């Protein structure tokens, strides 16, 4: 039996945990972040533009596949954004996170992740509703299976103690 495999850039493990995937994504995003910081420093970009560039280039890397793996602990992912913000503001690593967020007006990654999950579930439920109206049993059956599988994964992750 295979312990883990990558499909469309997401690491799936036989345990159902996406922790290794989150570490992989955060590593990739950290590499891109330092490239962005290097170019921002070279060009002398102001902080607001650096934050906008982060939101448009690095955040999509951090949130890739969040609809699937996003219901668990996000500390590894959140650290990348906080590291970036503290670095561009020249803050110490010991600076409380709430101060970084309030100073920059940036929302935590968890908010974006929740939005993606809600939009995904809404799209699935709307698709199931549309399929019920069209009497397309094959697609409806596949969508129901997918919905049930993802919902079971979500319930397992919520019931696990932290």
mmCIF file with all atom_site columns, C-alpha atoms in Angstrom:
data_model
loop_
_atom_site.group_PDB
_atom_site.id
_atom_site.type_symbol
_atom_site.label_atom_id
_atom_site.label_alt_id
_atom_site.label_comp_id
_atom_site.label_asym_id
_atom_site.label_entity_id
_atom_site.label_seq_id
_atom_site.pdbx_PDB_ins_code
_atom_site.Cartn_x
_atom_site.Cartn_y
_atom_site.Cartn_z
_atom_site.occupancy
_atom_site.B_iso_or_equiv
_atom_site.pdbx_formal_charge
_atom_site.auth_seq_id
_atom_site.auth_comp_id
_atom_site.auth_asym_id
_atom_site.auth_atom_id
_atom_site.pdbx_PDB_model_num
ATOM 1   C CA . UNK A 1 1   ? 0.000   0.000  0.000   1.00 0.00 ? 1   UNK A CA 1
ATOM 2   C CA . UNK A 1 2   ? 1.247   3.475  -0.861  1.00 0.00 ? 2   UNK A CA 1
ATOM 3   C CA . UNK A 1 3   ? 1.695   5.795  2.140   1.00 0.00 ? 3   UNK A CA 1
ATOM 4   C CA . UNK A 1 4   ? 1.239   8.997  0.153   1.00 0.00 ? 4   UNK A CA 1
ATOM 5   C CA . UNK A 1 5   ? 0.844   10.248 -3.377  1.00 0.00 ? 5   UNK A CA 1
ATOM 6   C CA . UNK A 1 6   ? 0.619   13.585 -5.129  1.00 0.00 ? 6   UNK A CA 1
ATOM 7   C CA . UNK A 1 7   ? -2.351  14.343 -7.337  1.00 0.00 ? 7   UNK A CA 1
ATOM 8   C CA . UNK A 1 8   ? -2.678  17.733 -9.034  1.00 0.00 ? 8   UNK A CA 1
ATOM 9   C CA . UNK A 1 9   ? -0.118  19.184 -6.633  1.00 0.00 ? 9   UNK A CA 1
ATOM 10  C CA . UNK A 1 10  ? -1.815  17.979 -3.439  1.00 0.00 ? 10  UNK A CA 1
ATOM 11  C CA . UNK A 1 11  ? -0.199  15.316 -1.253  1.00 0.00 ? 11  UNK A CA 1
ATOM 12  C CA . UNK A 1 12  ? -2.689  12.682 -0.121  1.00 0.00 ? 12  UNK A CA 1
ATOM 13  C CA . UNK A 1 13  ? -1.704  10.288 2.654   1.00 0.00 ? 13  UNK A CA 1
ATOM 14  C CA . UNK A 1 14  ? -3.261  6.986  3.645   1.00 0.00 ? 14  UNK A CA 1
ATOM 15  C CA . UNK A 1 15  ? -4.010  8.387  7.123   1.00 0.00 ? 15  UNK A CA 1
ATOM 16  C CA . UNK A 1 16  ? -6.262  11.111 5.697   1.00 0.00 ? 16  UNK A CA 1
ATOM 17  C CA . UNK A 1 17  ? -4.061  13.828 7.195   1.00 0.00 ? 17  UNK A CA 1
ATOM 18  C CA . UNK A 1 18  ? -2.939  16.705 5.012   1.00 0.00 ? 18  UNK A CA 1
ATOM 19  C CA . UNK A 1 19  ? -0.145  17.874 7.309   1.00 0.00 ? 19  UNK A CA 1
ATOM 20  C CA . UNK A 1 20  ? 2.626   16.874 4.875   1.00 0.00 ? 20  UNK A CA 1
ATOM 21  C CA . UNK A 1 21  ? 0.764   18.710 2.137   1.00 0.00 ? 21  UNK A CA 1
ATOM 22  C CA . UNK A 1 22  ? 0.627   21.861 4.261   1.00 0.00 ? 22  UNK A CA 1
ATOM 23  C CA . UNK A 1 23  ? 4.357   21.622 4.964   1.00 0.00 ? 23  UNK A CA 1
ATOM 24  C CA . UNK A 1 24  ? 5.055   21.117 1.252   1.00 0.00 ? 24  UNK A CA 1
ATOM 25  C CA . UNK A 1 25  ? 2.893   24.100 0.282   1.00 0.00 ? 25  UNK A CA 1
ATOM 26  C CA . UNK A 1 26  ? 4.445   26.326 2.937   1.00 0.00 ? 26  UNK A CA 1
ATOM 27  C CA . UNK A 1 27  ? 7.939   25.380 1.706   1.00 0.00 ? 27  UNK A CA 1
ATOM 28  C CA . UNK A 1 28  ? 7.026   26.293 -1.860  1.00 0.00 ? 28  UNK A CA 1
ATOM 29  C CA . UNK A 1 29  ? 5.412   29.552 -0.743  1.00 0.00 ? 29  UNK A CA 1
ATOM 30  C CA . UNK A 1 30  ? 8.428   30.460 1.406   1.00 0.00 ? 30  UNK A CA 1
ATOM 31  C CA . UNK A 1 31  ? 10.715  30.101 -1.609  1.00 0.00 ? 31  UNK A CA 1
ATOM 32  C CA . UNK A 1 32  ? 8.446   32.338 -3.660  1.00 0.00 ? 32  UNK A CA 1
ATOM 33  C CA . UNK A 1 33  ? 8.164   34.774 -0.739  1.00 0.00 ? 33  UNK A CA 1
ATOM 34  C CA . UNK A 1 34  ? 11.930  35.271 -0.519  1.00 0.00 ? 34  UNK A CA 1
ATOM 35  C CA . UNK A 1 35  ? 12.083  35.803 -4.269  1.00 0.00 ? 35  UNK A CA 1
ATOM 36  C CA . UNK A 1 36  ? 9.386   38.465 -3.905  1.00 0.00 ? 36  UNK A CA 1
ATOM 37  C CA . UNK A 1 37  ? 11.249  40.073 -0.994  1.00 0.00 ? 37  UNK A CA 1
ATOM 38  C CA . UNK A 1 38  ? 14.513  40.118 -2.942  1.00 0.00 ? 38  UNK A CA 1
ATOM 39  C CA . UNK A 1 39  ? 12.878  41.798 -5.945  1.00 0.00 ? 39  UNK A CA 1
ATOM 40  C CA . UNK A 1 40  ? 10.906  44.210 -3.755  1.00 0.00 ? 40  UNK A CA 1
ATOM 41  C CA . UNK A 1 41  ? 14.067  45.279 -1.972  1.00 0.00 ? 41  UNK A CA 1
ATOM 42  C CA . UNK A 1 42  ? 15.927  45.676 -5.269  1.00 0.00 ? 42  UNK A CA 1
ATOM 43  C CA . UNK A 1 43  ? 13.124  47.850 -6.696  1.00 0.00 ? 43  UNK A CA 1
ATOM 44  C CA . UNK A 1 44  ? 12.526  49.768 -3.456  1.00 0.00 ? 44  UNK A CA 1
ATOM 45  C CA . UNK A 1 45  ? 8.798   49.008 -3.391  1.00 0.00 ? 45  UNK A CA 1
ATOM 46  C CA . UNK A 1 46  ? 6.637   50.531 -0.641  1.00 0.00 ? 46  UNK A CA 1
ATOM 47  C CA . UNK A 1 47  ? 5.038   48.259 1.970   1.00 0.00 ? 47  UNK A CA 1
ATOM 48  C CA . UNK A 1 48  ? 1.485   48.506 0.613   1.00 0.00 ? 48  UNK A CA 1
ATOM 49  C CA . UNK A 1 49  ? 2.586   47.310 -2.827  1.00 0.00 ? 49  UNK A CA 1
ATOM 50  C CA . UNK A 1 50  ? 4.608   44.473 -1.279  1.00 0.00 ? 50  UNK A CA 1
ATOM 51  C CA . UNK A 1 51  ? 1.507   43.334 0.619   1.00 0.00 ? 51  UNK A CA 1
ATOM 52  C CA . UNK A 1 52  ? -0.572  43.519 -2.547  1.00 0.00 ? 52  UNK A CA 1
ATOM 53  C CA . UNK A 1 53  ? 2.025   41.485 -4.431  1.00 0.00 ? 53  UNK A CA 1
ATOM 54  C CA . UNK A 1 54  ? 2.038   38.920 -1.621  1.00 0.00 ? 54  UNK A CA 1
ATOM 55  C CA . UNK A 1 55  ? -1.756  38.651 -1.815  1.00 0.00 ? 55  UNK A CA 1
ATOM 56  C CA . UNK A 1 56  ? -1.650  38.138 -5.575  1.00 0.00 ? 56  UNK A CA 1
ATOM 57  C CA . UNK A 1 57  ? 1.359   35.826 -5.883  1.00 0.00 ? 57  UNK A CA 1
ATOM 58  C CA . UNK A 1 58  ? 2.095   34.001 -2.617  1.00 0.00 ? 58  UNK A CA 1
ATOM 59  C CA . UNK A 1 59  ? -1.348  33.675 -1.051  1.00 0.00 ? 59  UNK A CA 1
ATOM 60  C CA . UNK A 1 60  ? -2.692  31.624 -4.000  1.00 0.00 ? 60  UNK A CA 1
ATOM 61  C CA . UNK A 1 61  ? 0.201   29.205 -3.456  1.00 0.00 ? 61  UNK A CA 1
ATOM 62  C CA . UNK A 1 62  ? -0.664  28.962 0.241   1.00 0.00 ? 62  UNK A CA 1
ATOM 63  C CA . UNK A 1 63  ? -4.361  28.410 -0.457  1.00 0.00 ? 63  UNK A CA 1
ATOM 64  C CA . UNK A 1 64  ? -3.995  25.983 -3.361  1.00 0.00 ? 64  UNK A CA 1
ATOM 65  C CA . UNK A 1 65  ? -6.358  23.097 -2.705  1.00 0.00 ? 65  UNK A CA 1
ATOM 66  C CA . UNK A 1 66  ? -7.630  24.617 0.559   1.00 0.00 ? 66  UNK A CA 1
ATOM 67  C CA . UNK A 1 67  ? -11.124 23.467 -0.376  1.00 0.00 ? 67  UNK A CA 1
ATOM 68  C CA . UNK A 1 68  ? -9.901  19.926 0.234   1.00 0.00 ? 68  UNK A CA 1
ATOM 69  C CA . UNK A 1 69  ? -7.282  20.161 3.009   1.00 0.00 ? 69  UNK A CA 1
ATOM 70  C CA . UNK A 1 70  ? -8.298  23.428 4.671   1.00 0.00 ? 70  UNK A CA 1
ATOM 71  C CA . UNK A 1 71  ? -10.376 22.143 7.570   1.00 0.00 ? 71  UNK A CA 1
ATOM 72  C CA . UNK A 1 72  ? -7.427  21.240 9.800   1.00 0.00 ? 72  UNK A CA 1
ATOM 73  C CA . UNK A 1 73  ? -4.770  23.170 11.676  1.00 0.00 ? 73  UNK A CA 1
ATOM 74  C CA . UNK A 1 74  ? -3.244  25.990 9.602   1.00 0.00 ? 74  UNK A CA 1
ATOM 75  C CA . UNK A 1 75  ? -0.321  27.058 11.796  1.00 0.00 ? 75  UNK A CA 1
ATOM 76  C CA . UNK A 1 76  ? 2.288   25.993 9.237   1.00 0.00 ? 76  UNK A CA 1
ATOM 77  C CA . UNK A 1 77  ? 0.533   27.978 6.492   1.00 0.00 ? 77  UNK A CA 1
ATOM 78  C CA . UNK A 1 78  ? -0.184  31.015 8.672   1.00 0.00 ? 78  UNK A CA 1
ATOM 79  C CA . UNK A 1 79  ? 3.494   31.303 9.659   1.00 0.00 ? 79  UNK A CA 1
ATOM 80  C CA . UNK A 1 80  ? 4.505   32.112 6.086   1.00 0.00 ? 80  UNK A CA 1
ATOM 81  C CA . UNK A 1 81  ? 2.237   35.152 5.926   1.00 0.00 ? 81  UNK A CA 1
ATOM 82  C CA . UNK A 1 82  ? 3.276   36.329 9.387   1.00 0.00 ? 82  UNK A CA 1
ATOM 83  C CA . UNK A 1 83  ? 6.958   35.883 8.547   1.00 0.00 ? 83  UNK A CA 1
ATOM 84  C CA . UNK A 1 84  ? 6.485   38.013 5.442   1.00 0.00 ? 84  UNK A CA 1
ATOM 85  C CA . UNK A 1 85  ? 4.606   40.765 7.260   1.00 0.00 ? 85  UNK A CA 1
ATOM 86  C CA . UNK A 1 86  ? 7.090   40.907 10.128  1.00 0.00 ? 86  UNK A CA 1
ATOM 87  C CA . UNK A 1 87  ? 9.977   40.944 7.680   1.00 0.00 ? 87  UNK A CA 1
ATOM 88  C CA . UNK A 1 88  ? 8.696   43.867 5.577   1.00 0.00 ? 88  UNK A CA 1
ATOM 89  C CA . UNK A 1 89  ? 7.739   45.822 8.707   1.00 0.00 ? 89  UNK A CA 1
ATOM 90  C CA . UNK A 1 90  ? 11.123  45.026 10.293  1.00 0.00 ? 90  UNK A CA 1
ATOM 91  C CA . UNK A 1 91  ? 9.449   43.623 13.408  1.00 0.00 ? 91  UNK A CA 1
ATOM 92  C CA . UNK A 1 92  ? 10.947  41.115 15.788  1.00 0.00 ? 92  UNK A CA 1
ATOM 93  C CA . UNK A 1 93  ? 9.753   37.523 15.579  1.00 0.00 ? 93  UNK A CA 1
ATOM 94  C CA . UNK A 1 94  ? 8.456   37.890 19.132  1.00 0.00 ? 94  UNK A CA 1
ATOM 95  C CA . UNK A 1 95  ? 5.983   40.621 18.094  1.00 0.00 ? 95  UNK A CA 1
ATOM 96  C CA . UNK A 1 96  ? 2.437   39.408 18.831  1.00 0.00 ? 96  UNK A CA 1
ATOM 97  C CA . UNK A 1 97  ? 0.551   38.318 15.738  1.00 0.00 ? 97  UNK A CA 1
ATOM 98  C CA . UNK A 1 98  ? -2.505  40.425 16.504  1.00 0.00 ? 98  UNK A CA 1
ATOM 99  C CA . UNK A 1 99  ? -0.334  43.547 16.370  1.00 0.00 ? 99  UNK A CA 1
ATOM 100 C CA . UNK A 1 100 ? 0.988   42.590 12.937  1.00 0.00 ? 100 UNK A CA 1
ATOM 101 C CA . UNK A 1 101 ? -2.527  42.036 11.611  1.00 0.00 ? 101 UNK A CA 1
ATOM 102 C CA . UNK A 1 102 ? -3.878  45.254 13.122  1.00 0.00 ? 102 UNK A CA 1
ATOM 103 C CA . UNK A 1 103 ? -0.933  47.317 11.873  1.00 0.00 ? 103 UNK A CA 1
ATOM 104 C CA . UNK A 1 104 ? -1.209  46.069 8.287   1.00 0.00 ? 104 UNK A CA 1
ATOM 105 C CA . UNK A 1 105 ? -4.963  45.512 8.024   1.00 0.00 ? 105 UNK A CA 1
ATOM 106 C CA . UNK A 1 106 ? -4.290  42.071 6.555   1.00 0.00 ? 106 UNK A CA 1
ATOM 107 C CA . UNK A 1 107 ? -6.646  39.250 7.493   1.00 0.00 ? 107 UNK A CA 1
ATOM 108 C CA . UNK A 1 108 ? -5.355  35.852 8.620   1.00 0.00 ? 108 UNK A CA 1
ATOM 109 C CA . UNK A 1 109 ? -5.113  33.092 6.014   1.00 0.00 ? 109 UNK A CA 1
ATOM 110 C CA . UNK A 1 110 ? -7.764  31.160 7.951   1.00 0.00 ? 110 UNK A CA 1
ATOM 111 C CA . UNK A 1 111 ? -10.394 33.718 6.904   1.00 0.00 ? 111 UNK A CA 1
ATOM 112 C CA . UNK A 1 112 ? -9.568  33.245 3.219   1.00 0.00 ? 112 UNK A CA 1
ATOM 113 C CA . UNK A 1 113 ? -9.547  29.485 3.703   1.00 0.00 ? 113 UNK A CA 1
ATOM 114 C CA . UNK A 1 114 ? -12.999 29.519 5.299   1.00 0.00 ? 114 UNK A CA 1
ATOM 115 C CA . UNK A 1 115 ? -14.325 31.605 2.418   1.00 0.00 ? 115 UNK A CA 1
ATOM 116 C CA . UNK A 1 116 ? -12.963 29.110 -0.112  1.00 0.00 ? 116 UNK A CA 1
ATOM 117 C CA . UNK A 1 117 ? -14.506 26.169 1.749   1.00 0.00 ? 117 UNK A CA 1
ATOM 118 C CA . UNK A 1 118 ? -17.920 27.828 2.022   1.00 0.00 ? 118 UNK A CA 1
ATOM 119 C CA . UNK A 1 119 ? -17.885 28.750 -1.681  1.00 0.00 ? 119 UNK A CA 1
ATOM 120 C CA . UNK A 1 120 ? -16.903 25.183 -2.557  1.00 0.00 ? 120 UNK A CA 1
ATOM 121 C CA . UNK A 1 121 ? -19.703 23.638 -0.497  1.00 0.00 ? 121 UNK A CA 1
ATOM 122 C CA . UNK A 1 122 ? -22.193 26.116 -1.914  1.00 0.00 ? 122 UNK A CA 1
ATOM 123 C CA . UNK A 1 123 ? -21.146 25.242 -5.448  1.00 0.00 ? 123 UNK A CA 1
ATOM 124 C CA . UNK A 1 124 ? -21.450 21.511 -4.720  1.00 0.00 ? 124 UNK A CA 1
ATOM 125 C CA . UNK A 1 125 ? -24.884 21.862 -3.160  1.00 0.00 ? 125 UNK A CA 1
ATOM 126 C CA . UNK A 1 126 ? -26.093 24.088 -6.012  1.00 0.00 ? 126 UNK A CA 1
ATOM 127 C CA . UNK A 1 127 ? -24.763 21.585 -8.526  1.00 0.00 ? 127 UNK A CA 1
ATOM 128 C CA . UNK A 1 128 ? -26.606 18.773 -6.727  1.00 0.00 ? 128 UNK A CA 1
ATOM 129 C CA . UNK A 1 129 ? -29.790 20.842 -6.795  1.00 0.00 ? 129 UNK A CA 1
ATOM 130 C CA . UNK A 1 130 ? -29.415 21.546 -10.516 1.00 0.00 ? 130 UNK A CA 1
ATOM 131 C CA . UNK A 1 131 ? -28.718 17.880 -11.227 1.00 0.00 ? 131 UNK A CA 1
ATOM 132 C CA . UNK A 1 132 ? -31.838 16.849 -9.293  1.00 0.00 ? 132 UNK A CA 1
ATOM 133 C CA . UNK A 1 133 ? -33.923 19.162 -11.460 1.00 0.00 ? 133 UNK A CA 1
ATOM 134 C CA . UNK A 1 134 ? -32.407 17.780 -14.679 1.00 0.00 ? 134 UNK A CA 1
ATOM 135 C CA . UNK A 1 135 ? -32.852 14.127 -13.598 1.00 0.00 ? 135 UNK A CA 1
ATOM 136 C CA . UNK A 1 136 ? -29.222 13.429 -14.444 1.00 0.00 ? 136 UNK A CA 1
ATOM 137 C CA . UNK A 1 137 ? -28.762 10.490 -12.074 1.00 0.00 ? 137 UNK A CA 1
ATOM 138 C CA . UNK A 1 138 ? -25.175 9.576  -12.996 1.00 0.00 ? 138 UNK A CA 1
ATOM 139 C CA . UNK A 1 139 ? -23.687 13.022 -12.303 1.00 0.00 ? 139 UNK A CA 1
ATOM 140 C CA . UNK A 1 140 ? -25.912 13.476 -9.277  1.00 0.00 ? 140 UNK A CA 1
ATOM 141 C CA . UNK A 1 141 ? -24.741 10.154 -7.820  1.00 0.00 ? 141 UNK A CA 1
ATOM 142 C CA . UNK A 1 142 ? -21.060 11.070 -8.340  1.00 0.00 ? 142 UNK A CA 1
ATOM 143 C CA . UNK A 1 143 ? -21.539 14.502 -6.786  1.00 0.00 ? 143 UNK A CA 1
ATOM 144 C CA . UNK A 1 144 ? -23.304 12.978 -3.795  1.00 0.00 ? 144 UNK A CA 1
ATOM 145 C CA . UNK A 1 145 ? -20.443 10.514 -3.295  1.00 0.00 ? 145 UNK A CA 1
ATOM 146 C CA . UNK A 1 146 ? -17.884 13.318 -3.477  1.00 0.00 ? 146 UNK A CA 1
ATOM 147 C CA . UNK A 1 147 ? -19.884 15.490 -1.082  1.00 0.00 ? 147 UNK A CA 1
ATOM 148 C CA . UNK A 1 148 ? -20.250 12.642 1.410   1.00 0.00 ? 148 UNK A CA 1
ATOM 149 C CA . UNK A 1 149 ? -16.548 11.758 1.249   1.00 0.00 ? 149 UNK A CA 1
ATOM 150 C CA . UNK A 1 150 ? -15.392 15.338 1.848   1.00 0.00 ? 150 UNK A CA 1
ATOM 151 C CA . UNK A 1 151 ? -17.953 15.841 4.605   1.00 0.00 ? 151 UNK A CA 1
ATOM 152 C CA . UNK A 1 152 ? -16.795 12.649 6.375   1.00 0.00 ? 152 UNK A CA 1
ATOM 153 C CA . UNK A 1 153 ? -13.178 13.882 6.207   1.00 0.00 ? 153 UNK A CA 1
ATOM 154 C CA . UNK A 1 154 ? -14.295 17.184 7.682   1.00 0.00 ? 154 UNK A CA 1
ATOM 155 C CA . UNK A 1 155 ? -16.175 15.479 10.540  1.00 0.00 ? 155 UNK A CA 1
ATOM 156 C CA . UNK A 1 156 ? -13.153 13.325 11.356  1.00 0.00 ? 156 UNK A CA 1
ATOM 157 C CA . UNK A 1 157 ? -10.863 16.340 11.523  1.00 0.00 ? 157 UNK A CA 1
ATOM 158 C CA . UNK A 1 158 ? -13.268 18.301 13.720  1.00 0.00 ? 158 UNK A CA 1
ATOM 159 C CA . UNK A 1 159 ? -13.745 15.417 16.153  1.00 0.00 ? 159 UNK A CA 1
ATOM 160 C CA . UNK A 1 160 ? -9.974  14.881 16.629  1.00 0.00 ? 160 UNK A CA 1
ATOM 161 C CA . UNK A 1 161 ? -8.612  16.553 19.754  1.00 0.00 ? 161 UNK A CA 1
ATOM 162 C CA . UNK A 1 162 ? -5.982  19.224 19.076  1.00 0.00 ? 162 UNK A CA 1
#
